Short mmCIF file of C-alpha atoms in Angstrom, two decimals:
data_model
loop_
_atom_site.label_atom_id
_atom_site.label_comp_id
_atom_site.label_asym_id
_atom_site.label_seq_id
_atom_site.Cartn_x
_atom_site.Cartn_y
_atom_site.Cartn_z
CA MET A 1 24.12 52.91 53.99
CA PRO A 2 24.12 53.30 57.77
CA SER A 3 26.56 51.02 59.42
CA ALA A 4 25.10 51.41 62.89
CA PRO A 5 21.86 49.39 62.83
CA LEU A 6 23.39 46.36 61.32
CA ARG A 7 21.34 43.35 61.90
CA PRO A 8 17.89 44.73 61.20
CA SER A 9 18.99 46.38 57.98
CA ARG A 10 20.52 43.29 56.56
CA PRO A 11 17.81 41.09 55.16
CA LEU A 12 20.34 38.41 54.60
CA ALA A 13 21.16 38.33 58.26
CA ARG A 14 17.53 37.94 59.13
CA GLY A 15 17.16 35.22 56.58
CA CYS A 16 20.20 33.41 57.86
CA LEU A 17 19.19 33.49 61.44
CA LEU A 18 15.75 32.24 60.60
CA THR A 19 16.76 29.42 58.35
CA GLY A 20 20.02 28.56 60.00
CA PRO A 21 18.86 25.77 62.23
CA SER A 22 16.19 24.23 60.05
CA PRO A 23 17.60 22.92 56.78
CA THR A 24 20.49 20.95 58.11
CA PRO A 25 19.07 17.66 59.28
CA THR A 26 22.28 16.87 61.01
CA ALA A 27 22.46 19.90 63.20
CA GLY A 28 23.33 19.53 66.79
CA PRO A 29 25.70 22.12 68.06
CA LEU A 30 26.31 23.34 64.52
CA PRO A 31 23.46 25.86 64.10
CA MET A 32 24.62 27.72 67.13
CA ASP A 33 28.09 27.92 65.69
CA GLU A 34 26.73 29.09 62.40
CA GLU A 35 24.82 31.86 64.09
CA THR A 36 27.70 33.24 66.07
CA TYR A 37 29.92 32.69 63.08
CA LEU A 38 27.53 34.64 60.95
CA GLU A 39 27.25 37.45 63.43
CA LEU A 40 30.97 37.83 63.63
CA TYR A 41 31.32 37.66 59.90
CA LEU A 42 28.67 40.26 59.39
CA ASP A 43 30.15 42.55 61.96
CA GLN A 44 33.38 42.35 60.09
CA CYS A 45 31.67 42.94 56.77
CA ALA A 46 29.81 45.94 58.07
CA VAL A 47 33.10 47.63 58.68
CA GLN A 48 34.23 46.90 55.14
CA ASP A 49 31.04 47.35 53.24
CA ASP A 50 30.00 50.64 51.82
CA LEU A 51 26.69 49.46 50.58
CA VAL A 52 24.39 46.66 51.50
CA PRO A 53 23.36 45.08 48.27
CA PRO A 54 19.58 45.11 48.21
CA ARG A 55 19.48 41.92 46.26
CA SER A 56 21.52 39.93 48.69
CA PRO A 57 18.57 37.76 49.80
CA LEU A 58 18.85 36.29 46.36
CA PHE A 59 21.83 34.32 47.50
CA SER A 60 21.21 31.32 49.61
CA PRO A 61 21.09 32.15 53.27
CA VAL A 62 21.68 28.60 54.27
CA VAL A 63 25.41 28.60 54.23
CA PRO A 64 27.13 31.58 55.75
CA TYR A 65 30.38 31.30 53.87
CA VAL A 66 28.48 32.02 50.73
CA TYR A 67 30.42 35.13 50.00
CA THR A 68 33.73 33.65 49.10
CA PRO A 69 34.13 33.49 45.36
CA HIS A 70 37.74 32.47 45.26
CA PRO A 71 38.66 28.83 45.25
CA SER A 72 41.27 29.49 47.87
CA ASN A 73 38.95 31.13 50.30
CA PRO A 74 36.73 28.18 51.15
CA GLU A 75 39.78 26.58 52.57
CA THR A 76 40.45 29.52 54.81
CA THR A 77 36.81 29.75 55.76
CA PHE A 78 36.61 26.11 56.55
CA ASN A 79 39.73 26.36 58.61
CA SER A 80 38.68 29.45 60.38
CA HIS A 81 35.22 28.12 60.99
CA HIS A 82 36.30 25.04 62.66
CA GLU A 83 39.56 25.97 64.20
CA SER A 84 38.78 29.35 65.63
CA LYS A 85 35.36 30.86 65.67
CA GLU A 86 36.74 34.25 66.38
CA THR A 87 38.73 34.62 63.23
CA SER A 88 36.96 37.61 61.90
CA GLY A 89 40.40 38.69 60.84
CA ASP A 90 40.33 36.10 58.09
CA PHE A 91 37.50 37.90 56.47
CA SER A 92 39.45 40.98 55.81
CA SER A 93 40.76 38.95 52.92
CA VAL A 94 37.32 38.01 51.69
CA ASP A 95 36.74 39.59 48.37
CA LEU A 96 33.35 41.20 48.33
CA SER A 97 33.85 42.97 45.04
CA PHE A 98 31.44 40.69 43.26
CA LEU A 99 28.59 42.07 45.35
CA PRO A 100 27.32 44.78 43.05
CA ASP A 101 26.19 48.16 44.24
CA GLU A 102 23.06 47.75 42.24
CA LEU A 103 22.10 44.79 40.24
CA THR A 104 19.56 45.06 37.48
CA GLN A 105 16.95 42.37 37.22
CA GLU A 106 18.44 41.21 33.96
CA ASN A 107 21.92 40.84 35.32
CA LYS A 108 20.61 39.15 38.38
CA ASP A 109 18.54 36.82 36.27
CA GLN A 110 21.43 36.09 33.99
CA ALA A 111 23.63 35.49 36.95
CA VAL A 112 20.98 33.32 38.46
CA ILE A 113 20.51 31.34 35.31
CA ARG A 114 24.19 31.03 34.75
CA SER A 115 24.76 29.87 38.26
CA LYS A 116 21.76 27.60 38.05
CA HIS A 117 23.11 25.98 34.90
CA GLU A 118 26.44 25.58 36.57
CA ILE A 119 24.75 24.04 39.54
CA GLU A 120 22.71 21.66 37.48
CA GLU A 121 25.78 20.57 35.63
CA ASN A 122 28.25 20.35 38.46
CA CYS A 123 26.08 19.47 41.41
CA GLU A 124 27.74 16.33 42.58
CA ALA A 125 31.19 17.31 41.42
CA GLN A 126 31.11 20.47 43.42
CA SER A 127 29.84 18.97 46.58
CA GLN A 128 32.76 16.66 46.33
CA GLN A 129 35.07 19.52 45.53
CA SER A 130 33.97 21.29 48.60
CA ARG A 131 35.02 18.35 50.66
CA LEU A 132 38.51 18.35 49.23
CA PRO A 133 40.13 21.37 50.82
CA LEU A 134 38.93 20.40 54.29
CA PRO A 135 41.47 19.87 56.98
CA SER A 136 41.71 16.22 57.74
CA GLY A 137 41.08 16.52 61.45
CA GLN A 138 37.78 18.23 61.05
CA ASP A 139 35.69 15.64 59.34
CA VAL A 140 32.44 15.95 61.18
CA GLY A 141 31.80 19.65 60.79
CA PRO A 142 32.65 20.12 57.13
CA SER A 143 30.95 16.97 55.99
CA LEU A 144 27.81 18.09 57.73
CA ASP A 145 28.03 21.40 55.99
CA SER A 146 28.71 19.85 52.63
CA SER A 147 25.87 17.47 53.10
CA SER A 148 23.65 20.43 53.81
CA LEU A 149 25.10 21.94 50.66
CA SER A 150 24.26 18.90 48.62
CA ASN A 151 20.82 18.70 50.21
CA SER A 152 20.05 22.18 49.10
CA HIS A 153 21.55 21.40 45.71
CA SER A 154 19.18 18.53 45.27
CA HIS A 155 16.32 20.77 46.29
CA LEU A 156 17.28 23.06 43.48
CA HIS A 157 17.56 20.18 41.08
CA LEU A 158 14.10 18.94 41.82
CA GLY A 159 12.64 22.41 41.76
CA ASP A 160 11.19 23.98 38.68
CA ALA A 161 14.02 24.52 36.30
CA ASP A 162 12.41 27.55 34.85
CA SER A 163 11.58 29.36 38.01
CA ILE A 164 14.05 32.06 38.67
CA GLN A 165 12.50 32.71 42.03
CA SER A 166 14.29 29.76 43.60
CA SER A 167 17.43 31.16 45.06
CA PRO A 168 20.53 29.75 43.47
CA GLU A 169 23.05 27.91 45.51
CA LYS A 170 25.85 30.32 46.08
CA PRO A 171 28.19 27.87 47.80
CA ASN A 172 29.10 26.67 44.37
CA SER A 173 31.00 29.84 44.10
CA ASN A 174 34.11 27.78 43.67
CA SER A 175 33.24 27.85 40.01
CA LEU A 176 32.57 30.60 37.57
CA PRO A 177 29.10 32.00 38.32
CA LEU A 178 30.05 34.39 41.06
CA ALA A 179 33.28 35.44 39.48
CA SER A 180 31.38 36.23 36.34
CA ILE A 181 29.24 38.77 38.16
CA THR A 182 31.52 41.68 37.57
CA PRO A 183 31.41 44.66 39.84
CA MET A 184 28.80 46.80 38.23
CA THR A 185 29.11 50.34 37.12
CA PRO A 186 26.29 52.08 38.92
CA MET A 187 23.10 51.44 37.07
CA THR A 188 21.64 54.78 38.02
CA PRO A 189 22.57 56.77 34.95
CA VAL A 190 24.05 59.79 36.61
CA SER A 191 25.65 61.86 33.91
CA GLU A 192 28.03 64.39 35.25
CA CYS A 193 27.04 67.05 32.82
CA CYS A 194 23.30 66.81 32.72
CA GLY A 195 20.35 65.12 34.28
CA ILE A 196 19.13 63.70 30.98
CA VAL A 197 18.50 60.01 31.08
CA PRO A 198 17.72 58.05 27.92
CA GLN A 199 14.37 56.30 28.20
CA LEU A 200 14.08 52.76 26.93
CA GLN A 201 11.47 52.51 24.22
CA ASN A 202 11.72 49.00 22.89
CA ILE A 203 13.32 45.74 23.84
CA VAL A 204 13.62 42.75 21.52
CA SER A 205 14.30 39.41 23.08
CA THR A 206 14.29 35.77 22.09
CA VAL A 207 13.54 32.61 23.97
CA ASN A 208 13.45 28.94 23.13
CA LEU A 209 10.32 27.05 24.12
CA ALA A 210 12.10 23.79 23.32
CA CYS A 211 9.26 21.93 21.65
CA LYS A 212 7.83 21.72 18.15
CA LEU A 213 4.67 23.72 17.80
CA ASP A 214 1.61 23.27 15.64
CA LEU A 215 1.10 26.85 14.50
CA LYS A 216 -2.27 26.14 13.00
CA LYS A 217 -3.58 24.83 16.27
CA ILE A 218 -2.18 27.83 18.11
CA ALA A 219 -3.77 30.25 15.66
CA LEU A 220 -7.06 28.45 15.88
CA HIS A 221 -7.34 28.35 19.62
CA ALA A 222 -5.32 31.23 20.99
CA LYS A 223 -6.72 34.66 21.44
CA ASN A 224 -5.17 37.57 19.57
CA ALA A 225 -3.20 35.46 17.18
CA GLU A 226 -2.62 35.77 13.45
CA TYR A 227 -1.22 33.15 11.18
CA ASN A 228 -0.83 33.67 7.47
CA PRO A 229 1.64 31.03 6.32
CA LYS A 230 1.73 32.40 2.79
CA ARG A 231 2.95 35.71 4.07
CA PHE A 232 5.06 34.77 7.08
CA ALA A 233 5.86 31.43 8.64
CA ALA A 234 5.09 32.36 12.24
CA VAL A 235 2.15 33.07 14.49
CA ILE A 236 1.94 36.72 15.49
CA MET A 237 0.50 36.96 18.97
CA ARG A 238 -0.10 40.01 21.10
CA ILE A 239 -0.84 40.57 24.75
CA ARG A 240 -2.08 43.68 26.43
CA GLU A 241 -0.01 43.65 29.60
CA PRO A 242 2.86 44.29 29.06
CA ARG A 243 1.91 45.55 25.65
CA THR A 244 4.03 43.35 23.42
CA THR A 245 4.00 41.33 20.23
CA ALA A 246 5.52 37.91 19.82
CA LEU A 247 6.50 35.93 16.76
CA ILE A 248 6.19 32.25 17.49
CA PHE A 249 7.82 29.80 15.09
CA SER A 250 7.09 26.15 14.57
CA SER A 251 10.55 25.22 15.80
CA GLY A 252 9.57 26.47 19.24
CA LYS A 253 11.64 29.62 19.10
CA MET A 254 9.99 32.90 19.91
CA VAL A 255 10.80 36.58 19.48
CA CYS A 256 9.21 39.08 21.86
CA THR A 257 9.15 42.77 20.97
CA GLY A 258 7.68 45.97 22.27
CA ALA A 259 8.47 45.86 25.97
CA LYS A 260 9.81 48.94 27.68
CA SER A 261 12.10 47.27 30.19
CA GLU A 262 14.12 44.11 30.53
CA GLU A 263 11.91 42.73 33.22
CA GLN A 264 8.77 43.46 31.24
CA SER A 265 10.25 41.71 28.25
CA ARG A 266 10.95 38.66 30.33
CA LEU A 267 7.53 38.73 31.91
CA ALA A 268 5.85 39.06 28.55
CA ALA A 269 7.86 36.19 27.12
CA ARG A 270 6.78 34.09 30.07
CA LYS A 271 3.16 34.98 29.47
CA TYR A 272 3.41 33.87 25.85
CA ALA A 273 5.06 30.68 26.96
CA ARG A 274 2.21 30.10 29.36
CA VAL A 275 -0.35 30.62 26.59
CA VAL A 276 1.42 28.05 24.46
CA GLN A 277 1.64 25.73 27.42
CA LYS A 278 -2.07 26.02 28.13
CA LEU A 279 -2.78 24.95 24.58
CA GLY A 280 -1.20 21.63 25.40
CA PHE A 281 2.39 21.96 24.26
CA PRO A 282 5.21 21.09 26.67
CA ALA A 283 6.68 24.56 26.52
CA ARG A 284 9.74 25.45 28.54
CA PHE A 285 11.63 28.69 28.95
CA LEU A 286 15.20 28.25 27.79
CA ASP A 287 17.90 30.75 26.85
CA PHE A 288 15.98 33.94 27.34
CA LYS A 289 18.21 36.61 25.85
CA ILE A 290 17.74 40.25 25.16
CA GLN A 291 18.87 40.91 21.61
CA ASN A 292 18.35 44.62 21.22
CA MET A 293 17.42 47.63 23.28
CA VAL A 294 16.33 50.99 21.93
CA GLY A 295 16.38 54.20 23.89
CA SER A 296 15.66 57.82 23.14
CA CYS A 297 16.18 61.18 24.72
CA ASP A 298 16.24 64.89 24.08
CA VAL A 299 19.24 67.13 24.62
CA ARG A 300 17.01 70.19 24.39
CA PHE A 301 19.10 72.19 21.99
CA SER A 302 19.48 72.24 18.25
CA ILE A 303 22.47 70.50 16.74
CA ARG A 304 24.65 71.38 13.76
CA LEU A 305 24.68 68.01 12.06
CA GLU A 306 26.89 69.18 9.18
CA GLY A 307 29.59 70.17 11.60
CA LEU A 308 29.33 66.89 13.41
CA VAL A 309 29.66 64.86 10.24
CA LEU A 310 32.73 66.84 9.23
CA THR A 311 34.66 66.26 12.41
CA HIS A 312 33.49 62.72 13.10
CA GLN A 313 33.35 61.43 9.58
CA GLN A 314 34.70 58.04 10.39
CA PHE A 315 31.75 57.46 12.67
CA SER A 316 28.97 59.51 11.12
CA SER A 317 26.94 59.33 7.99
CA TYR A 318 24.53 62.11 7.14
CA GLU A 319 22.48 62.25 3.96
CA PRO A 320 19.75 64.79 4.53
CA GLU A 321 18.09 63.89 1.27
CA LEU A 322 17.96 60.29 2.27
CA PHE A 323 17.20 60.53 5.94
CA PRO A 324 16.97 63.65 8.09
CA GLY A 325 19.00 62.22 10.92
CA LEU A 326 22.70 61.71 11.31
CA ILE A 327 23.69 58.09 11.85
CA TYR A 328 26.53 57.89 14.34
CA ARG A 329 28.11 54.49 14.82
CA MET A 330 29.89 54.59 18.13
CA VAL A 331 32.70 52.09 18.50
CA LYS A 332 32.74 51.68 22.22
CA PRO A 333 30.15 50.78 23.25
CA ARG A 334 28.93 49.44 19.94
CA ILE A 335 25.80 51.52 19.64
CA VAL A 336 24.20 53.30 16.72
CA LEU A 337 22.78 56.72 17.44
CA LEU A 338 20.36 58.65 15.27
CA ILE A 339 20.88 62.31 15.92
CA PHE A 340 18.40 64.87 14.71
CA VAL A 341 18.59 68.61 14.28
CA SER A 342 15.91 69.11 16.88
CA GLY A 343 18.17 67.63 19.50
CA LYS A 344 16.38 64.31 19.79
CA VAL A 345 18.64 61.30 19.94
CA VAL A 346 17.73 57.66 19.37
CA LEU A 347 20.14 55.01 20.59
CA THR A 348 19.92 51.43 19.45
CA GLY A 349 21.89 48.22 19.20
CA ALA A 350 22.46 47.70 22.89
CA LYS A 351 22.37 44.38 24.64
CA GLU A 352 22.53 45.99 28.07
CA ARG A 353 20.93 49.05 29.57
CA SER A 354 24.33 50.33 30.62
CA GLU A 355 25.50 50.48 27.01
CA ILE A 356 22.72 52.93 26.19
CA TYR A 357 23.60 55.13 29.14
CA GLU A 358 27.30 54.95 28.38
CA ALA A 359 26.77 55.83 24.73
CA PHE A 360 24.69 58.83 25.66
CA GLU A 361 27.28 60.01 28.14
CA ASN A 362 29.88 59.73 25.41
CA ILE A 363 27.88 61.63 22.83
CA TYR A 364 26.53 64.38 25.02
CA PRO A 365 29.72 66.43 25.27
CA ILE A 366 30.23 66.04 21.54
CA LEU A 367 26.75 67.29 20.85
CA LYS A 368 27.22 70.21 23.17
CA GLY A 369 30.16 71.19 21.05
CA PHE A 370 27.88 71.40 18.01
CA ARG A 371 25.12 73.31 19.62
CA LYS A 372 23.39 75.72 17.26
CA ALA A 373 23.82 79.36 18.22
CA MET B 1 -14.26 9.75 7.29
CA SER B 2 -16.93 12.09 6.06
CA SER B 3 -15.61 12.28 2.46
CA THR B 4 -15.84 8.53 1.81
CA ALA B 5 -19.29 8.38 3.39
CA CYS B 6 -20.38 11.38 1.30
CA ARG B 7 -19.26 9.69 -1.88
CA LEU B 8 -21.47 6.75 -1.10
CA TYR B 9 -24.82 8.48 -0.73
CA ARG B 10 -24.33 11.72 -2.60
CA ASN B 11 -24.06 10.02 -5.93
CA THR B 12 -27.75 9.09 -5.90
CA THR B 13 -30.72 10.60 -7.65
CA LEU B 14 -31.72 12.55 -4.62
CA GLY B 15 -28.16 13.48 -3.78
CA ASN B 16 -27.36 14.72 -7.26
CA ARG B 17 -30.44 16.87 -7.46
CA LEU B 18 -29.73 18.41 -4.09
CA GLN B 19 -26.16 19.17 -5.09
CA GLU B 20 -27.32 20.96 -8.21
CA ILE B 21 -29.69 23.03 -6.16
CA LEU B 22 -26.95 23.85 -3.70
CA LEU B 23 -24.78 25.08 -6.55
CA GLN B 24 -27.60 27.27 -7.79
CA PHE B 25 -28.03 28.61 -4.32
CA ASP B 26 -24.35 29.50 -4.11
CA LYS B 27 -24.45 31.36 -7.39
CA ALA B 28 -27.63 33.18 -6.54
CA ILE B 29 -26.33 34.34 -3.19
CA ASN B 30 -23.05 35.51 -4.63
CA SER B 31 -24.71 37.50 -7.37
CA ALA B 32 -27.26 38.96 -4.98
CA LEU B 33 -24.58 40.04 -2.56
CA ALA B 34 -22.65 41.59 -5.40
CA GLN B 35 -25.47 43.28 -7.23
CA ARG B 36 -28.43 43.80 -4.99
CA VAL B 37 -26.86 44.76 -1.72
CA ARG B 38 -26.09 48.44 -1.89
CA ASN B 39 -26.19 49.81 1.60
CA ARG B 40 -23.15 50.13 3.75
CA VAL B 41 -22.96 49.78 7.49
CA ASN B 42 -20.08 51.05 9.55
CA PHE B 43 -19.40 49.67 12.93
CA ARG B 44 -16.91 50.50 15.57
CA GLY B 45 -16.18 49.20 19.02
CA SER B 46 -13.33 48.09 21.23
CA LEU B 47 -11.50 44.98 20.18
CA ASN B 48 -11.66 42.22 22.72
CA MET B 49 -10.15 39.41 20.69
CA TYR B 50 -9.01 38.60 17.18
CA ARG B 51 -7.93 35.49 15.37
CA PHE B 52 -6.70 34.74 11.87
CA PRO B 53 -6.03 31.12 10.91
CA ASP B 54 -6.54 29.90 7.34
CA ASN B 55 -7.46 33.34 6.02
CA VAL B 56 -10.55 33.54 8.19
CA TRP B 57 -10.78 36.49 10.53
CA THR B 58 -12.69 36.19 13.79
CA PHE B 59 -13.22 39.33 15.83
CA VAL B 60 -14.96 39.81 19.14
CA LEU B 61 -15.84 43.44 19.72
CA ASN B 62 -17.38 45.08 22.75
CA ASN B 63 -19.61 48.16 23.01
CA VAL B 64 -20.18 48.25 19.28
CA GLU B 65 -22.04 50.97 17.45
CA PHE B 66 -23.54 49.95 14.13
CA ARG B 67 -23.96 53.05 12.11
CA GLU B 68 -26.08 53.31 9.02
CA VAL B 69 -27.06 56.54 7.37
CA THR B 70 -30.52 56.21 8.75
CA GLU B 71 -30.00 54.84 12.19
CA LEU B 72 -27.70 53.80 14.99
CA THR B 73 -27.67 50.52 16.89
CA LYS B 74 -25.66 49.81 19.98
CA VAL B 75 -24.65 46.31 21.00
CA ASP B 76 -22.59 44.94 23.89
CA LYS B 77 -20.83 42.12 22.16
CA VAL B 78 -20.36 41.23 18.53
CA LYS B 79 -18.61 38.24 17.04
CA THR B 80 -17.60 38.72 13.45
CA VAL B 81 -16.37 35.99 11.14
CA ALA B 82 -15.00 37.20 7.84
CA CYS B 83 -13.23 35.82 4.80
CA ASN B 84 -11.74 37.34 1.72
CA SER B 85 -13.84 37.78 -1.36
CA LYS B 86 -13.74 40.04 -4.34
CA ASN B 87 -16.10 42.54 -2.87
CA THR B 88 -15.15 41.93 0.78
CA GLY B 89 -18.33 40.38 2.10
CA SER B 90 -18.80 39.31 5.69
CA ILE B 91 -21.10 37.25 7.84
CA THR B 92 -21.99 38.60 11.23
CA THR B 93 -23.43 36.70 14.15
CA GLU B 94 -24.46 38.08 17.51
#
């Protein structure tokens, strides 16, 4: 990322400068300080950063010292903010490792949901926590900031609990959510040896709609729904875009299958929830979780499966009379691969996209070793 | 509501006679459908909507072609309601 044109290329900066003055009802001289503070901070960060995270607008632009995950840092930021505006030196200690190079939608959503849950649980407690490390002499400034914090917290609270579009309140980074966003291995699956990337074929996910459902009513009124209670105790519903199938149970739990990406799976699950909602049930969207991901790819050469099963017998099982593919159970990551003589590989059992890519990177050199002729 | 009301007026001279006739009608139709209907119509179209509560299928098809040996009929929209029977009969409405 180019370090020269800083401010225009940082959406966060733009966002901050725009929203800086407005949300704080108390602002007098403070917005100006926040702006210059932010500029200095960003200048410092530009020197340190390799990559501007494209998803950074996700984090709340309201409070500039958003980026400090460590409990100790808010103290230093508070101090530096109010005691000396020019302490850009303090931010050499700011740990930016949690800002991922690339963040998948799923991780972002999980992070968002996690942080949102944390926020909803600890709203008041944290706004009080944030007051604690403040230097005693500087009451006015910090309290204003914390009140702006709590204002934005309450906004979140009142907002739609299910909407992931509302940006989470990053200032609560005193607690776990930010620390739990681990620095990501690059999501672009660059394999050193080859340019083959496993394609995701199927994603299975579950979500809790959190209300009892009358399956008969759903089957009677919804489009594209089947309900045969003698055969299976759930409504089988399908939608065309994204092309998926959902099993909806009377407890309110739902399984969504057939999507080709994590985001599509989530979108499809939301569409089903909306259908159920439109039928009059108070459906919500809790605990969306991807349970399984299936990927496939082609190594483009034939493989000697017998050789592979001999050398990797503790991981492989190959019964050509039973099934033409070799079943390789990789330990780390815990993925099952179906390897065929033609060179096609199916990978399944992943909860994250990265596990599929990692498993393929692990198996590829092994397969190359068993290339036919 | 309807069952208690039915019991009141169906058990009358008129009601009983009509019920017998209805039974006869049912039997006649079933035997006719089984024995006298021989021709077979195929139809195909694109599925717009389907539904299956209580073992009753409802389909809405678009751009349907009804194909019989003799002739071909094209229709924009067809709603089909079908239930299970021994010889898989169906009732079609436009």
